[in-house]
mmCIF file of C-alpha atoms and ligand atoms in Angstrom:
data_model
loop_
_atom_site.group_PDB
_atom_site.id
_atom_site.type_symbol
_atom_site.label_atom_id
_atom_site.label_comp_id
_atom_site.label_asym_id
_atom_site.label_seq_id
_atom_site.Cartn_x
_atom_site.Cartn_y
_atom_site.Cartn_z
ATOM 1 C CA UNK A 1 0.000 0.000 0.000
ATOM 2 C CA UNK A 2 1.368 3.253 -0.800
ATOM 3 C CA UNK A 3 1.205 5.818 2.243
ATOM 4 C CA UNK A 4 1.540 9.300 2.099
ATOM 5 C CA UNK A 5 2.033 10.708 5.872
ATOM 6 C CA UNK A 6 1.287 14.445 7.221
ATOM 7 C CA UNK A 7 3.594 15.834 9.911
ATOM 8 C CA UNK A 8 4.018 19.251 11.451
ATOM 9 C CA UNK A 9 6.841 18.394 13.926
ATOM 10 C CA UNK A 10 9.831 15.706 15.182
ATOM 11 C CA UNK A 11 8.189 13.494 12.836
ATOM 12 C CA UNK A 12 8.736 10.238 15.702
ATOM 13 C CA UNK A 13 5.848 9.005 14.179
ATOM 14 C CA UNK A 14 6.693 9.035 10.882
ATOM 15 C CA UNK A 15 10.080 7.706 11.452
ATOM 16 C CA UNK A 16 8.671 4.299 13.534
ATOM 17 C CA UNK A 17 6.561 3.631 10.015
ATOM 18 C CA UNK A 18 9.656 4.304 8.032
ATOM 19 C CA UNK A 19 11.245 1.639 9.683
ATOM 20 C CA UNK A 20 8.621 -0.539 9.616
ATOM 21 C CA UNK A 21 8.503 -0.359 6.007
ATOM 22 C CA UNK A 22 11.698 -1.147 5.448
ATOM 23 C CA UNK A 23 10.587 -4.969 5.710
ATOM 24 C CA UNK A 24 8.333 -6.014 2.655
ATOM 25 C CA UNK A 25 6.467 -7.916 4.488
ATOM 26 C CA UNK A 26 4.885 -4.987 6.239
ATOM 27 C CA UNK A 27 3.012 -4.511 3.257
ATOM 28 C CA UNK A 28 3.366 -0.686 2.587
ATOM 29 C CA UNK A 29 5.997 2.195 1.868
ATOM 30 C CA UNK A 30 5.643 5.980 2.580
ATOM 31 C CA UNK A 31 5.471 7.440 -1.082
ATOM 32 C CA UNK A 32 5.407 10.718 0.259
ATOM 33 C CA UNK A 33 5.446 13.094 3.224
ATOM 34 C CA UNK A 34 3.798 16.508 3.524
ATOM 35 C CA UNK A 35 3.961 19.200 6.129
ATOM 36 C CA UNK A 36 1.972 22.631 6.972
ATOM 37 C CA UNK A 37 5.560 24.273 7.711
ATOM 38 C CA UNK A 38 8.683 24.309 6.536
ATOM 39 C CA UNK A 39 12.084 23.424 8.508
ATOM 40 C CA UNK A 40 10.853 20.821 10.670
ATOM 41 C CA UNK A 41 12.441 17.569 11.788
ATOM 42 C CA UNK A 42 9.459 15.069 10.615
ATOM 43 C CA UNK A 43 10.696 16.536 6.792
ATOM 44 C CA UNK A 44 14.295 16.020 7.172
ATOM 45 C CA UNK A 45 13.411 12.328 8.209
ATOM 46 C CA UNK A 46 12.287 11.860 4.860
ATOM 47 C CA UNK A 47 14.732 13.775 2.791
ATOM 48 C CA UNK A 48 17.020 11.390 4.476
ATOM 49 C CA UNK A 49 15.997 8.291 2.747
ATOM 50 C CA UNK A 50 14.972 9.821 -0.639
ATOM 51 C CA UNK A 51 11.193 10.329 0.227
ATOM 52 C CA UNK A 52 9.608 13.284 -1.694
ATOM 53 C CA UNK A 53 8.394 16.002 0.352
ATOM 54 C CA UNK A 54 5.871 18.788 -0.061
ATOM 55 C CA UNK A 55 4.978 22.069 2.110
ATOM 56 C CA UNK A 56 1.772 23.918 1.953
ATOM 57 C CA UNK A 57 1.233 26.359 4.327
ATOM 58 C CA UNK A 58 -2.041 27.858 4.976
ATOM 59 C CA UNK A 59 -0.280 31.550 4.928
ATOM 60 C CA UNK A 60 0.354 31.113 1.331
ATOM 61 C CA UNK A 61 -3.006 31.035 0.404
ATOM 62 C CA UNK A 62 -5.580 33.735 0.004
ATOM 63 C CA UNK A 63 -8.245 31.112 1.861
ATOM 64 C CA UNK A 64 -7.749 28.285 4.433
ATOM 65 C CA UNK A 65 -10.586 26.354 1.459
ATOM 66 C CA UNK A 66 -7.474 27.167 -1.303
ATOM 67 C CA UNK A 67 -4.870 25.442 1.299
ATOM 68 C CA UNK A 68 -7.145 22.672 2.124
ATOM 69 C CA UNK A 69 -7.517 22.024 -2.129
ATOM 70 C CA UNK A 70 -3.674 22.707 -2.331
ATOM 71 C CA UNK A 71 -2.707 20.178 0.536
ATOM 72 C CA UNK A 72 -5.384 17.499 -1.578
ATOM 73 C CA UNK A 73 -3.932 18.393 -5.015
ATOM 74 C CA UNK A 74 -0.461 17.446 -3.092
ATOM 75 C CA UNK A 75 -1.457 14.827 -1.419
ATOM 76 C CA UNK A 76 -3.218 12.917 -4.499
ATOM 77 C CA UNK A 77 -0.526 13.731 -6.809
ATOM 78 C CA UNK A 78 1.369 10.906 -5.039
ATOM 79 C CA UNK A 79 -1.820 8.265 -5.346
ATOM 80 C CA UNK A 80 -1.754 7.050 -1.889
ATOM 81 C CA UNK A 81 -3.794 3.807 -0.993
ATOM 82 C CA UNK A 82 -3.805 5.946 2.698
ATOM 83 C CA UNK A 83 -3.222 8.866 4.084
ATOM 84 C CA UNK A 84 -1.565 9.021 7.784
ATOM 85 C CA UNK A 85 -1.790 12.258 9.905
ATOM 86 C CA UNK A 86 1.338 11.763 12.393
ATOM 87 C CA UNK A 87 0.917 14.832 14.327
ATOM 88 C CA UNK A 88 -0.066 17.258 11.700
ATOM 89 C CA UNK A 89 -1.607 20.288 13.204
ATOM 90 C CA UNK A 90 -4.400 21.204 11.116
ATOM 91 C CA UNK A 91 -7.892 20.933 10.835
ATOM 92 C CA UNK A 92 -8.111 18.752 7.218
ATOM 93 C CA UNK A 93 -11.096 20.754 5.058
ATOM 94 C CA UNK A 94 -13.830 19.476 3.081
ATOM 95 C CA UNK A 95 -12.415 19.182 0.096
ATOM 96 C CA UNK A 96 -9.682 16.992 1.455
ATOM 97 C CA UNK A 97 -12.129 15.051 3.195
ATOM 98 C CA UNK A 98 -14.269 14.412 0.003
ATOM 99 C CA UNK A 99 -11.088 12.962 -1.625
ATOM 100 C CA UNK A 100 -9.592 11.082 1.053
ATOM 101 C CA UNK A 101 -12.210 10.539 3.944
ATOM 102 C CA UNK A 102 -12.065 6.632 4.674
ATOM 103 C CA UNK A 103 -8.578 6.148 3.869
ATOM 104 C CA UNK A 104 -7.250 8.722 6.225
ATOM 105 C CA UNK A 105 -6.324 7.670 10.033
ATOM 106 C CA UNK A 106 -4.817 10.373 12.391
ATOM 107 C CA UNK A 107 -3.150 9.351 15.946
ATOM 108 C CA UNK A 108 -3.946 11.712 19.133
ATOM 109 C CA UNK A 109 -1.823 11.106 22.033
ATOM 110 C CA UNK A 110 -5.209 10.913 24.635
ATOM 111 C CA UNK A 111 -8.228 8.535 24.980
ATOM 112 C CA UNK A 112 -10.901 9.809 22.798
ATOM 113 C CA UNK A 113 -13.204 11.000 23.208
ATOM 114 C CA UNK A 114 -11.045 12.191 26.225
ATOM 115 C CA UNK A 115 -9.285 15.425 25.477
ATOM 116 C CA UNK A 116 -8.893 16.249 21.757
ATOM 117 C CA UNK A 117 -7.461 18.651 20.220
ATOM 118 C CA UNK A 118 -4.086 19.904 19.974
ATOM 119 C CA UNK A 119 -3.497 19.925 23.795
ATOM 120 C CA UNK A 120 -4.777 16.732 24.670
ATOM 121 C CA UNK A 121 -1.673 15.722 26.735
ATOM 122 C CA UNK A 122 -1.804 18.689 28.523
ATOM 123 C CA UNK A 123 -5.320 18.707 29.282
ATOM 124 C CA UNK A 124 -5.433 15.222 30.156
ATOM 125 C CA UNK A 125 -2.520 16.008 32.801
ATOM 126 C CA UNK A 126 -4.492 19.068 34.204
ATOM 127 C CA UNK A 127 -7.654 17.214 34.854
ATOM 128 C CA UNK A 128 -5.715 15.285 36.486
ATOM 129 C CA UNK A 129 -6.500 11.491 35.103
ATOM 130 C CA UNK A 130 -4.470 8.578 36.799
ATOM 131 C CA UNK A 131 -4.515 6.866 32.864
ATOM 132 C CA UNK A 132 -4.343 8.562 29.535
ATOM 133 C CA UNK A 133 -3.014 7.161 26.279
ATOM 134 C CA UNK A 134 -3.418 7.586 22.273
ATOM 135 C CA UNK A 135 -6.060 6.677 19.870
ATOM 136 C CA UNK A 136 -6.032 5.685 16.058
ATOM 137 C CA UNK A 137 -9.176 7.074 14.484
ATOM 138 C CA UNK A 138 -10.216 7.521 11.195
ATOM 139 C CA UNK A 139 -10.382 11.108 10.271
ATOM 140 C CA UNK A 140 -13.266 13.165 9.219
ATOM 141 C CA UNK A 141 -15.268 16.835 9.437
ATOM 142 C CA UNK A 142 -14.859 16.940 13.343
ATOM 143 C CA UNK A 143 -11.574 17.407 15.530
ATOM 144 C CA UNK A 144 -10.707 14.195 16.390
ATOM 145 C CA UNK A 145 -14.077 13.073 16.710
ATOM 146 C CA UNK A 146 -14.050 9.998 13.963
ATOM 147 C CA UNK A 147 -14.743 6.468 13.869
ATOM 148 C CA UNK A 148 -11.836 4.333 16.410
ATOM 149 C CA UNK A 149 -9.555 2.187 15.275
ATOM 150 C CA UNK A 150 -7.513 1.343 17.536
ATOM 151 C CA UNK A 151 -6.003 2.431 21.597
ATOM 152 C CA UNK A 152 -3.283 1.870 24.113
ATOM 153 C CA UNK A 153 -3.289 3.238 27.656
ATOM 154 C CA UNK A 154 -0.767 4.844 29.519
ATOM 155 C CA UNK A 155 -0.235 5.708 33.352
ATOM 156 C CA UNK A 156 0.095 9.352 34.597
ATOM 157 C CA UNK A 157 3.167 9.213 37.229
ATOM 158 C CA UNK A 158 3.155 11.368 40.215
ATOM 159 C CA UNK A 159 5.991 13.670 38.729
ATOM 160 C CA UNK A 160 5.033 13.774 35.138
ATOM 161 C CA UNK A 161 4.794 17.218 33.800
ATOM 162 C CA UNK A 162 3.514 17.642 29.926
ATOM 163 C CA UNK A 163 6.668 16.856 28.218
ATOM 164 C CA UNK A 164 7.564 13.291 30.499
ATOM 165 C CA UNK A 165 3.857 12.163 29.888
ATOM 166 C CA UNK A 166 4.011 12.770 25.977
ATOM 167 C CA UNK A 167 7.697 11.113 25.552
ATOM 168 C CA UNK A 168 6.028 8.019 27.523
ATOM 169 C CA UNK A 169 2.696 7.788 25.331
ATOM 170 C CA UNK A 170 4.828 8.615 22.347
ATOM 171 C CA UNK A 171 6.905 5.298 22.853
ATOM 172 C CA UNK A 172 3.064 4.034 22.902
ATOM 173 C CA UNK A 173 1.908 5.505 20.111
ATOM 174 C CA UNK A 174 4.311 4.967 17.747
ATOM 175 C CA UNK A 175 4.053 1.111 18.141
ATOM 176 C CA UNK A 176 0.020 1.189 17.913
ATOM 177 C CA UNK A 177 0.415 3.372 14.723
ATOM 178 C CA UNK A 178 3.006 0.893 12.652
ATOM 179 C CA UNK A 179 0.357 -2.047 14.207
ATOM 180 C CA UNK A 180 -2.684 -0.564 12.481
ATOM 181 C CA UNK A 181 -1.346 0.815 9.335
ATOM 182 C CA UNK A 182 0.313 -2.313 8.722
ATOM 183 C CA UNK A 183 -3.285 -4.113 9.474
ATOM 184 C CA UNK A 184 -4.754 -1.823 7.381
ATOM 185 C CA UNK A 185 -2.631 -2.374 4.468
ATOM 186 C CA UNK A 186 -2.327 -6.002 4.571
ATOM 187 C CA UNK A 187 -5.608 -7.258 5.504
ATOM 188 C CA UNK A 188 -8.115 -3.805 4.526
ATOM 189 C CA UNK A 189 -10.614 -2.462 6.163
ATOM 190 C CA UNK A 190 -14.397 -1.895 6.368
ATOM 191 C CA UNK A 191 -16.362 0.934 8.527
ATOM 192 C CA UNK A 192 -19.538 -1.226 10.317
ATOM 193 C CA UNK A 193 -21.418 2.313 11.942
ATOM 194 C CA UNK A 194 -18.609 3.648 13.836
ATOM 195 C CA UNK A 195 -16.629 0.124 14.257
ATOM 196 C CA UNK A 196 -13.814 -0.098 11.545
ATOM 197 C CA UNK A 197 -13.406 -4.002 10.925
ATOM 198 C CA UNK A 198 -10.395 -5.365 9.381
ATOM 199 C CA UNK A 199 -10.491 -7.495 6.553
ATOM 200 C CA UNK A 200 -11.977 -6.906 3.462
ATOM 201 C CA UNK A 201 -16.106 -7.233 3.170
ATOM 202 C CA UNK A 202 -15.821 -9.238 0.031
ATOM 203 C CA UNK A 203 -13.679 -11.879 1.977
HETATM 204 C C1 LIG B 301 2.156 12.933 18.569
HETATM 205 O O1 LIG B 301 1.962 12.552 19.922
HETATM 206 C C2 LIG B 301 0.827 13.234 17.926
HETATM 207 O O2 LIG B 301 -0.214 12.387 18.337
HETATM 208 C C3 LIG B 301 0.586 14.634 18.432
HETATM 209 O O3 LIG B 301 1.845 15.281 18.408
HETATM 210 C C4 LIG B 301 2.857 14.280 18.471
HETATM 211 C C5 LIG B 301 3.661 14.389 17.198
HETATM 212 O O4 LIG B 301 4.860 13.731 17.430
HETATM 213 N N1 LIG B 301 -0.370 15.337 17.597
HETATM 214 P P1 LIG B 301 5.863 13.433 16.187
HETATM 215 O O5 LIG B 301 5.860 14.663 15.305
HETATM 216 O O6 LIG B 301 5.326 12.223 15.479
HETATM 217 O O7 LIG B 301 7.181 13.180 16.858
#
């Protein structure tokens, strides 16, 4: 399967599938990865091993709607079988969503519907949860609100502070994402309602 993953940061994420597809038998490669900024780790991961990259930032558009058809026009240029959020930090439009909605997972470092959006570590920390952990979900119109694939959980220490308790769900995280886009890849997917069953119906 041919991925094409969306970062906006360290790109640790990204980096665990690269490795994982470094073995055939994993059953996909990264085609492509994109980014919302320029000069960031997760992109010199890729540029690394040869992996095209692409920037669109929403500043260089007249309209967050043009940067949302720009990022799809980028993205589908590279014909991905899926497309993997791995900490991007924006809110995928419409148009991106009409293109790519069903074949696009993003991974949250909390429990959702626990604390979503793009402090859920911290808020999970301030509330003051004894577990947290990260989710696999399909993406789609909503902030982290789409169908789950796929969690792990994670203990809150006495001493973490925001940083400790990400590094920790981040060693998580990284192994749950390579699991389920691997899965996905190999064996396919259905969405049953809001359950996403591997496997493909037809088998
Ligand atoms: C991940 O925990 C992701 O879930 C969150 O930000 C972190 C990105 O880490 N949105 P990296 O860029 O993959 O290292």
């Amino acid at each position: 399967a041919r991925l094409v993953v969306l970062v906006s940061g360290s790109g640790t994420n990204l980096q665990a599938l690269l490795d994982a597809c470094a073995d055939p038998a994993f059953g996909a490669t990264v085609v492509a990865v994109g980014a919302d900024r320029t000069d960031i780790e997760g992109l010199r991961r890729a540029e690394k091993v040869g992996i095209p990259t692409f920037v669109c930032r929403v500043g260089d558009h007249a309209t967050r709607s043009d940067w949302d058809a720009a990022l799809t026009a980028a993205v589908a240029a590279h014909e991905p079988d899926l497309v993997v959020s791995a900490g991007f930090m924006k809110i995928l439009g419409a148009t991106f969503l009409d293109r790519f909605a069903g074949r696009c997972v993003n991974t949250h470092p909390a429990l959702l519907p626990a604390f979503p959006g793009a402090h859920g570590v911290r808020d999970a920390l301030a509330y003051g949860v004894r577990v947290t952990g990260c989710t696999v979900h399909l993406v789609d119109a909503g902030v982290d609100t789409g169908p789950i694939v796929a969690q792990a959980a994670v203990d809150v220490l006495d001493d973490d502070d925001e940083d400790s308790l990400h590094e920790r769900i981040k060693t998580v995280e990284r192994g749950l994402l390579v699991e389920i886009v691997g899965r996905m890849a190999r064996e396919g997917f259905v969405l049953d309602g809001r359950r996403v069953r591997f496997g493909t119906a037809a088998s």
